[in-house]
Coordinates of C-alpha atoms and ligand atoms in Angstrom, one line a residue:
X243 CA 118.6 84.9 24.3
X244 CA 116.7 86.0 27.9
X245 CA 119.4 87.8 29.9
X246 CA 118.3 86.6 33.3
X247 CA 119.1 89.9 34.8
X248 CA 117.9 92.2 32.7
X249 CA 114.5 90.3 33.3
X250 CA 114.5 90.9 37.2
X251 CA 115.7 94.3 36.5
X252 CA 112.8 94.7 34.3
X253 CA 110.6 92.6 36.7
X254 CA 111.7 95.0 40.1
X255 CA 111.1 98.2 37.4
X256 CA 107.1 97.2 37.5
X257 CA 107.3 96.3 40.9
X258 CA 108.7 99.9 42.0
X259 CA 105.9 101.7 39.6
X260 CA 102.8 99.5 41.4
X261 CA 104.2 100.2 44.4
X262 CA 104.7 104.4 44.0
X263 CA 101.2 104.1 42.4
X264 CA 100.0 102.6 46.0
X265 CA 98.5 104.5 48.9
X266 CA 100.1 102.7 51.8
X267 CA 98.4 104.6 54.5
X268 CA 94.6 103.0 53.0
X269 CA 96.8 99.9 53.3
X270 CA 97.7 100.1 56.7
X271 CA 94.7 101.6 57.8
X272 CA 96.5 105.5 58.5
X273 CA 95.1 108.3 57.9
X274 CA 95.1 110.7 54.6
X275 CA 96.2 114.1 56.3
X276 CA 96.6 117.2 54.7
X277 CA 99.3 119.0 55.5
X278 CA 98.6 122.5 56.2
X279 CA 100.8 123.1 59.0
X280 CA 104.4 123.6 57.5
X281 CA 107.2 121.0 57.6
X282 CA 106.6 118.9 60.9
X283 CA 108.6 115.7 61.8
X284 CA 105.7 114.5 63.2
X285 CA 103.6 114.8 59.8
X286 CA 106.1 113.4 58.0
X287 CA 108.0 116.6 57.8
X288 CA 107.9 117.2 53.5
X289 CA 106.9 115.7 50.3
X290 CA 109.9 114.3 48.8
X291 CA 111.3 115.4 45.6
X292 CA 111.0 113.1 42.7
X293 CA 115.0 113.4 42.4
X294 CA 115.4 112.5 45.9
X295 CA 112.8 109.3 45.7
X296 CA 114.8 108.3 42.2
X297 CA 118.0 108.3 43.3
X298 CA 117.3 106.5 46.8
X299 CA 115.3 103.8 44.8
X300 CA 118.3 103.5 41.8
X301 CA 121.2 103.7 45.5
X302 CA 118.7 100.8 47.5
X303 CA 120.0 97.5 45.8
X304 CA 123.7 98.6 44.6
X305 CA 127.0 98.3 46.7
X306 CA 129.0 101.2 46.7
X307 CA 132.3 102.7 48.7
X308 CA 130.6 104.9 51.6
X309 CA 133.6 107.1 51.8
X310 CA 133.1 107.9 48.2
X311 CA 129.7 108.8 48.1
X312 CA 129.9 110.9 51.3
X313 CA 132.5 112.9 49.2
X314 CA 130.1 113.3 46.6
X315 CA 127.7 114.6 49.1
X316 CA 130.3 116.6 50.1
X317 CA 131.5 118.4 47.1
X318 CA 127.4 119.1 46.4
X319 CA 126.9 120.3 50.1
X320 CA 130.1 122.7 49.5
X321 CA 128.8 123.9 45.8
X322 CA 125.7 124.5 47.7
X323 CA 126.3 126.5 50.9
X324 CA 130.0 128.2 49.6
X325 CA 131.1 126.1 52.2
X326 CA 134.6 124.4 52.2
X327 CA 133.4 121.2 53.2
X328 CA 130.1 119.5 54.1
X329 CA 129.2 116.3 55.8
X330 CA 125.7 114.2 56.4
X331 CA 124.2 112.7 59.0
X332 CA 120.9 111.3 60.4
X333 CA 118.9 114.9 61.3
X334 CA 119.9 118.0 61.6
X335 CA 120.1 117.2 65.9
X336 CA 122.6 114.6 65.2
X337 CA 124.3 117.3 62.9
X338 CA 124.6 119.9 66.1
X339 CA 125.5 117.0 68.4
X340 CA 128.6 115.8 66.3
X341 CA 129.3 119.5 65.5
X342 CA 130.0 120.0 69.0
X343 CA 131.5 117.1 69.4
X344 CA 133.8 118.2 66.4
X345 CA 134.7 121.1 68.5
X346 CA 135.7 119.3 71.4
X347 CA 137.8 116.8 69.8
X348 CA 139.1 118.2 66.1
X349 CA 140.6 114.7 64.9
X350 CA 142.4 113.1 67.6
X351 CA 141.0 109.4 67.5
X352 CA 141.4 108.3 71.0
X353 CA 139.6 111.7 72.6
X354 CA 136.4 110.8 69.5
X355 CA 136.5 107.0 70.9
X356 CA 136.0 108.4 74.9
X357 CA 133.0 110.7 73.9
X358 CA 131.1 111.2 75.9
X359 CA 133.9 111.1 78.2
X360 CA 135.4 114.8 77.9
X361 CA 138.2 114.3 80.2
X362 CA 140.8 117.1 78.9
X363 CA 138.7 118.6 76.7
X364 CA 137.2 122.1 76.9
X365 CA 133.2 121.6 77.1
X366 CA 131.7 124.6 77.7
X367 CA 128.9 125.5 75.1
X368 CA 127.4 129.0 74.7
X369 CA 124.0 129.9 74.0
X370 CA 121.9 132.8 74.2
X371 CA 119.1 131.3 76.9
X372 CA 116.2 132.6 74.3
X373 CA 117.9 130.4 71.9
X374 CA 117.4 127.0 73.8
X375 CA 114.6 125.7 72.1
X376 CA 112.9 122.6 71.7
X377 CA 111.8 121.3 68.3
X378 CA 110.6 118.0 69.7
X379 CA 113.4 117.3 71.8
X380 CA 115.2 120.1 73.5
X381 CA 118.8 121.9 72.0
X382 CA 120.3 121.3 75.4
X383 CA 120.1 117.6 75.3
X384 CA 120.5 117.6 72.0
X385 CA 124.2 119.5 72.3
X386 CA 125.0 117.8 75.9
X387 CA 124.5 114.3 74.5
X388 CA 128.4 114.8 73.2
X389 CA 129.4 114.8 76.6
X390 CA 129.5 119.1 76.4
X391 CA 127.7 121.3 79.1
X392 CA 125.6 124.2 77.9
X393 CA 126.6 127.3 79.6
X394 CA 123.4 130.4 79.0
X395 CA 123.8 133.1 78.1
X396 CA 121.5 136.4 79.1
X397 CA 118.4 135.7 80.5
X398 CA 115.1 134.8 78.4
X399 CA 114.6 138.6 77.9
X400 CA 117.5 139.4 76.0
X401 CA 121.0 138.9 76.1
X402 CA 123.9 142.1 75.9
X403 CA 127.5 141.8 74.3
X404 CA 129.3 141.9 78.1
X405 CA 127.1 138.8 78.8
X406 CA 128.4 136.7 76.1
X407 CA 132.0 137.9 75.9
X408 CA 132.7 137.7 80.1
X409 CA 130.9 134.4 79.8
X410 CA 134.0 132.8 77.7
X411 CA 136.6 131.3 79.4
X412 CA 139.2 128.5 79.5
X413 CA 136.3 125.7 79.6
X414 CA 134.5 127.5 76.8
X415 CA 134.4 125.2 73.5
X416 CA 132.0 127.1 71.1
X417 CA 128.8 128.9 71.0
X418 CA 125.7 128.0 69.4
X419 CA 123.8 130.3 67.7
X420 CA 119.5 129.4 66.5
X421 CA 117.8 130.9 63.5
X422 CA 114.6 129.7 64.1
X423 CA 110.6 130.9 64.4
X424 CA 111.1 129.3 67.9
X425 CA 113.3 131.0 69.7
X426 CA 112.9 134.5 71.4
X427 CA 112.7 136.7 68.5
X428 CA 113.9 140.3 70.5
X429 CA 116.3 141.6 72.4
X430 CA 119.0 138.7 71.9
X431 CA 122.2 139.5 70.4
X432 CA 122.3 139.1 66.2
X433 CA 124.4 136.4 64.4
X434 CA 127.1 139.4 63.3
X435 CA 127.2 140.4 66.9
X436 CA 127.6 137.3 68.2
X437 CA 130.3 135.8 65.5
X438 CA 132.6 139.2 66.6
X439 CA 132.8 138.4 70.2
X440 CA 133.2 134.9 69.9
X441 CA 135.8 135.7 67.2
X442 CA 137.8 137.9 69.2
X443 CA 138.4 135.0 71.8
X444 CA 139.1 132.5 69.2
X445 CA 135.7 130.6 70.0
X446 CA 133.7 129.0 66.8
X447 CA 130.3 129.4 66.2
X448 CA 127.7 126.7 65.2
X449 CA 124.4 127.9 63.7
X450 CA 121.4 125.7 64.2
X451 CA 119.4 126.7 60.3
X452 CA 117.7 123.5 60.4
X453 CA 114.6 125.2 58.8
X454 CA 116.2 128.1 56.7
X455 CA 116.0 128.5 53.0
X456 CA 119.2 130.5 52.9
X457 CA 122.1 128.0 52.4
X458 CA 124.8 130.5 52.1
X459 CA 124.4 133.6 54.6
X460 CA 125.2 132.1 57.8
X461 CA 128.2 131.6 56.8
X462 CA 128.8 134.5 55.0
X463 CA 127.7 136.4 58.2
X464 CA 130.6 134.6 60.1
X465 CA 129.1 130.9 61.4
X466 CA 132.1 128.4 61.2
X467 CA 129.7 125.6 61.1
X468 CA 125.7 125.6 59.8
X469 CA 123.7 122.8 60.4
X470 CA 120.3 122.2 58.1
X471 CA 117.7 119.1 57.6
X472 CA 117.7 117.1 55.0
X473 CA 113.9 116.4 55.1
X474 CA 112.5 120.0 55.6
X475 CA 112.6 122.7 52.7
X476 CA 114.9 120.7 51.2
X477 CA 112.5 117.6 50.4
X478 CA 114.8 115.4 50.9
X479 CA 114.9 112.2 53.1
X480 CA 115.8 112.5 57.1
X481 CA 119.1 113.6 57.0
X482 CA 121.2 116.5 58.4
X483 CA 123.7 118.6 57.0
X484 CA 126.5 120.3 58.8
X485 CA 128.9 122.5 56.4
X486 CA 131.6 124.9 56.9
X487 CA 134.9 124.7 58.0
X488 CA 137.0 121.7 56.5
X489 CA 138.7 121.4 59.5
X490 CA 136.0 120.8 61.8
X491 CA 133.6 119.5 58.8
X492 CA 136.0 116.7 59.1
X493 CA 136.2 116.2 62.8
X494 CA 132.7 116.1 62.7
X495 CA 132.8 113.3 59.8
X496 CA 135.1 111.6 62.6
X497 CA 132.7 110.8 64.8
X498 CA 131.0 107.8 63.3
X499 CA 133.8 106.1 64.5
X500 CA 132.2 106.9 67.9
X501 CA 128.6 108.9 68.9
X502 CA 128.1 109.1 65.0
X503 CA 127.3 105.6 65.1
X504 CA 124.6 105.5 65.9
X505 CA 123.7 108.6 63.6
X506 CA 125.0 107.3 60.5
X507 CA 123.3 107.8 57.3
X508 CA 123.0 104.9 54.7
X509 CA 123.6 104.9 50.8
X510 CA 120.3 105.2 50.3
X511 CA 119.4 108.6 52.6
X512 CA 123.1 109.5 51.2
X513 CA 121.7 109.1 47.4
X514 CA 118.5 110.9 47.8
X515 CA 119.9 114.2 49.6
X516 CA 122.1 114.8 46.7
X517 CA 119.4 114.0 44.5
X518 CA 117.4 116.2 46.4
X519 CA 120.6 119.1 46.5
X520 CA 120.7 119.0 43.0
X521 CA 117.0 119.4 42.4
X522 CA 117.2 122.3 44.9
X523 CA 119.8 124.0 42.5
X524 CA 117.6 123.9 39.5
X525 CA 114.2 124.2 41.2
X526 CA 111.9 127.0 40.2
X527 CA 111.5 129.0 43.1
X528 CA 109.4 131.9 41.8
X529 CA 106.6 129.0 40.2
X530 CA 106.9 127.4 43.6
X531 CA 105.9 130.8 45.3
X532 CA 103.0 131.7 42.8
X533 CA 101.5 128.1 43.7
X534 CA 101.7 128.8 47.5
X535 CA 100.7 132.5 47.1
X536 CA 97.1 131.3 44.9
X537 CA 96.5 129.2 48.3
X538 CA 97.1 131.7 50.5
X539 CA 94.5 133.6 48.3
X540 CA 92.2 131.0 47.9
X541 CA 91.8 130.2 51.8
X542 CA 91.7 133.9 52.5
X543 CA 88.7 134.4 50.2
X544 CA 86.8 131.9 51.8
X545 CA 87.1 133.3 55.1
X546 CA 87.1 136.5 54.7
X547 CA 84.0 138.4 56.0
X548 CA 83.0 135.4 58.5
X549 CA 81.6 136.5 61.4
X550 CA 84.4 136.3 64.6
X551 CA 87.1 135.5 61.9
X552 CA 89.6 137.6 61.2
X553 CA 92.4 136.2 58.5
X554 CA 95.9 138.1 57.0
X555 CA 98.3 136.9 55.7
X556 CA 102.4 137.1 57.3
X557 CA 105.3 136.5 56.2
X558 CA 107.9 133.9 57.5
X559 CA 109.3 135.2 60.5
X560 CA 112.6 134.6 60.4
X561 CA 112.6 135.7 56.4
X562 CA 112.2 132.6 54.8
X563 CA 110.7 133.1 51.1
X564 CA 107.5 131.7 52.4
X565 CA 103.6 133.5 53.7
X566 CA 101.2 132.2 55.7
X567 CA 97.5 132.8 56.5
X568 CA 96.9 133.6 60.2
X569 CA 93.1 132.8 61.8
X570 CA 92.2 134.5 64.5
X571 CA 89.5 133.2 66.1
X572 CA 87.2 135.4 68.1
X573 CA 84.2 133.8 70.5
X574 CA 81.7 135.4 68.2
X575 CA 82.2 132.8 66.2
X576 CA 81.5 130.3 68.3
X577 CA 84.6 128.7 68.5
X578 CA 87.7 128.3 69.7
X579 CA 91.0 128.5 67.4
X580 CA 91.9 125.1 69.4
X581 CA 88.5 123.4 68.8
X582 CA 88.1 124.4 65.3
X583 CA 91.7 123.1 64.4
X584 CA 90.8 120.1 66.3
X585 CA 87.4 120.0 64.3
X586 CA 89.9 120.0 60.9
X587 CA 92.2 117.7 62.1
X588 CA 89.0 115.1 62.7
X589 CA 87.7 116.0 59.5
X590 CA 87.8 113.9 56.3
X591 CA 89.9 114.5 55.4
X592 CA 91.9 115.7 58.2
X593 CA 93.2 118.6 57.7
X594 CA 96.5 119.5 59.9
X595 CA 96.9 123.2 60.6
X596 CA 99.8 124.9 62.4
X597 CA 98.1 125.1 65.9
X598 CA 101.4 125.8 68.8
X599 CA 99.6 129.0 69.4
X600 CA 96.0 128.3 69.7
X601 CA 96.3 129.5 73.0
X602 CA 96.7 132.4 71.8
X603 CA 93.6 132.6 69.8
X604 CA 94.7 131.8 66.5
X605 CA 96.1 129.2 63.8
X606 CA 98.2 129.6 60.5
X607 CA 97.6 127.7 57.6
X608 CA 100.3 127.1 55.7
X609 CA 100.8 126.7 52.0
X610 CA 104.4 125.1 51.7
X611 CA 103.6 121.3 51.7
X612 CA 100.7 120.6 49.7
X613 CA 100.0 118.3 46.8
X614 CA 97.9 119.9 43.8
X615 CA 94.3 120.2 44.3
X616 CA 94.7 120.2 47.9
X617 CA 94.2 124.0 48.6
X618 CA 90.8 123.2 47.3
X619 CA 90.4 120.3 50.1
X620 CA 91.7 122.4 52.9
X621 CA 89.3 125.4 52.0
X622 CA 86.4 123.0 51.1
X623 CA 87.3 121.7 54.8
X624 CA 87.3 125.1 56.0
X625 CA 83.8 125.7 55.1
X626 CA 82.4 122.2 56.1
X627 CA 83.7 122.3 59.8
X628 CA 81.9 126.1 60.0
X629 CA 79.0 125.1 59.1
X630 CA 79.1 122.6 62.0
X631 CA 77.4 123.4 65.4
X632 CA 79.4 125.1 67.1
X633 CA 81.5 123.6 70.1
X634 CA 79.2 124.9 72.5
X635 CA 76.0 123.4 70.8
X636 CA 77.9 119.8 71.7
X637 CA 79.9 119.6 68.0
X638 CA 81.2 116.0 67.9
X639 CA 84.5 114.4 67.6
X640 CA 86.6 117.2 69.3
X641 CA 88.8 117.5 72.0
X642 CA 90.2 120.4 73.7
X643 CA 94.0 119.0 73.9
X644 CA 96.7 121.7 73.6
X645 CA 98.9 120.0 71.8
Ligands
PLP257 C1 113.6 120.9 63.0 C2 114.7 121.5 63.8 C3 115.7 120.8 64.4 C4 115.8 119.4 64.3 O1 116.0 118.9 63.0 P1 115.9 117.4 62.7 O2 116.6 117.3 61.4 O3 114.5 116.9 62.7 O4 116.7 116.7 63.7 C5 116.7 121.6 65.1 N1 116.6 122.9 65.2 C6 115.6 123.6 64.7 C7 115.6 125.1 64.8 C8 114.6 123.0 63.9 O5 113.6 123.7 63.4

């Protein structure tokens, strides 16, 4: 006999394959970039792991108990990180905001539903001023939108120890701390460093690793809390992570009773970060690297020896398991590193380098988000926008935006 359901089950199967088999940017009339600039939000930040995708797709059309399946998501986070707790939210900003949050409140109800109201509550936040970054939004909105006050620290030269510890006071809730390729990368105090002093006057520290491979070593290294995104290295969907301290990992979890609400992940983004957790466990890092490493050889080979290009390759700055190819553009080439990455980005297909420093006269090209045979396209695009006129001689399609 036809069992009805297992028909649509059957039936919505073949509709999921035809519609991963489609290309809904031709559909939709977006364009096919290549992403050769790293994991950006505004690019779509990764490529999803197949885990991630399954799980979200097998989550979309089932009811389940939300507590429950955050304390799966939990348990995987804590596996994870060594942490004693873990919690998700919508993006790794709503993951500092509710951290902070969680430091101003720990659980009492009433003082979560009056955020941002801080009346009573100590909201003084800590940072080291060459920490206060933006990463499409800035760090101080981002922690402030809990109703806290950022207090800096140091100036955007460095900071020193007396700075930080004479800054504390009876206001002071916590201190952030950034590990990013953003911030000021000299003269600022080190996580260690930082940690102590805070320590000593019983203030906790939240690291910002939204972008950092290393799931366990900032809190090893003292951090009470670590934030991460769901949806960079991790190629999962948008989501944020905030683990460490069960106390506060809880407080935190608190919150969607009040500013959380409105950063609340669903069973489906819950789904697909564990999927993509798990897949992170298991993941071949060393193949992972190879691939990335015969790009980064590839690209360099084809420019190499060009007149008024000079190309190396770097590693990550902030020690993430991860190289890139800088292009420096000199004007004996006849460009400019901003109208030649404007030239790629026009191409077809456009190809999306990492271009924040063109002003200073070069781009990176980076290997960590691409799909296979596309190191191939890139390069091929490489030589193709060369061989162009140059910008001078009236090359079309480019613009001289610093982006
Ligand atoms: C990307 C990033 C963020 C924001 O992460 P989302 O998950 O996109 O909200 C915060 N801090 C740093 C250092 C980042 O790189």
């Amino acid at each position: 006999m036809a069992d009805p359901i297992a028909a649509r089950t059957a039936a919505d199967g073949d509709a999921l394959a035809s519609l991963a088999a489609r290309d809904l940017r031709a559909e939709w009339g977006l364009r096919p970039i290549i992403n050769a600039s790293g994991t950006m939000t505004l690019l779509g930040a990764s490529i999803m792991v197949p885990e991630a995708i399954a799980a979200m797709v097998a989550m979309a059309g089932q009811f389940v108990e939300i507590e429950a399946l955050h304390r799966v998501a939990g348990e995987v986070i804590a596996e994870l990180t060594g942490a004693e707790a873990g919690f998700v939210t919508a993006s790794c900003a709503s993951a500092i905001t509710l951290s902070v949050a969680a430091v101003m409140t720990g659980d009492r109800l009433l003082a979560i539903e009056r955020l941002p109201d801080t009346t009573g509550l100590r909201r003084e936040v800590l940072v080291q001023l060459g920490h206060l970054v933006g990463y499409g939004a800035s760090l101080q909105q981002t922690i402030e939108l809990s109703g806290a006050r950022v207090l800096p620290v140091g100036t955007i030269s460095g900071s020193r120890d007396y700075q930080l510890e004479q800054a504390i006071g009876p206001q002071t809730a916590c201190a952030v701390f950034v590990v990013s390729h953003m911030t000021v990368q000299h003269g600022l105090l080190g996580l260690e460093a930082f940690c102590r002093i805070c320590h000593a006057q019983g203030v906790p520290v939240i690291v910002d690793a939204a972008s950092e491979y290393d799931l366990r070593g900032f809190l090893q290294r003292g951090a009470d809390l670590v934030t991460y995104s769901g949806h960079k290295f991790l190629g999962g969907p948008t989501s944020g992570i905030v683990a460490g301290r069960r106390d506060l990992v809880r407080a935190a979890a608190l919150q969607n009773r009040g500013i959380g609400r409105g950063m609340k992940v669903g069973k489906e983004s819950l789904a697909g970060l564990i999927g993509a957790l798990r897949a992170w466990q298991r993941r071949d890092a060393a193949a992972v690297r190879q691939r990335e490493d015969e790009a980064l050889a590839l690209w360099q080979q084809t420019l190499q020896g060009r007149p008024g290009l000079q190309v190396r390759i770097l590693p990550d700055p902030t020690g993430n398991p991860l190289s890139r190819l800088r292009v420096m553009v000199l004007p004996e080439s006849g460009w400019t590193a901003r109208r030649l990455a404007d030239a790629l980005a026009a191409g077809q297909p456009p190809v999306m380098v990492r271009d924040y420093q063109t002003d200073l006269g070069f781009f990176d090209l980076d290997p960590c988000n691409l799909h296979a045979g596309e190191a191939q396209q890139v390069a091929a695009q490489l030589q193709h926008c060369l061989a162009l006129p140059t910008p001078q001689a009236g090359c079309p399609g480019q613009k001289d935006v610093l982006k």
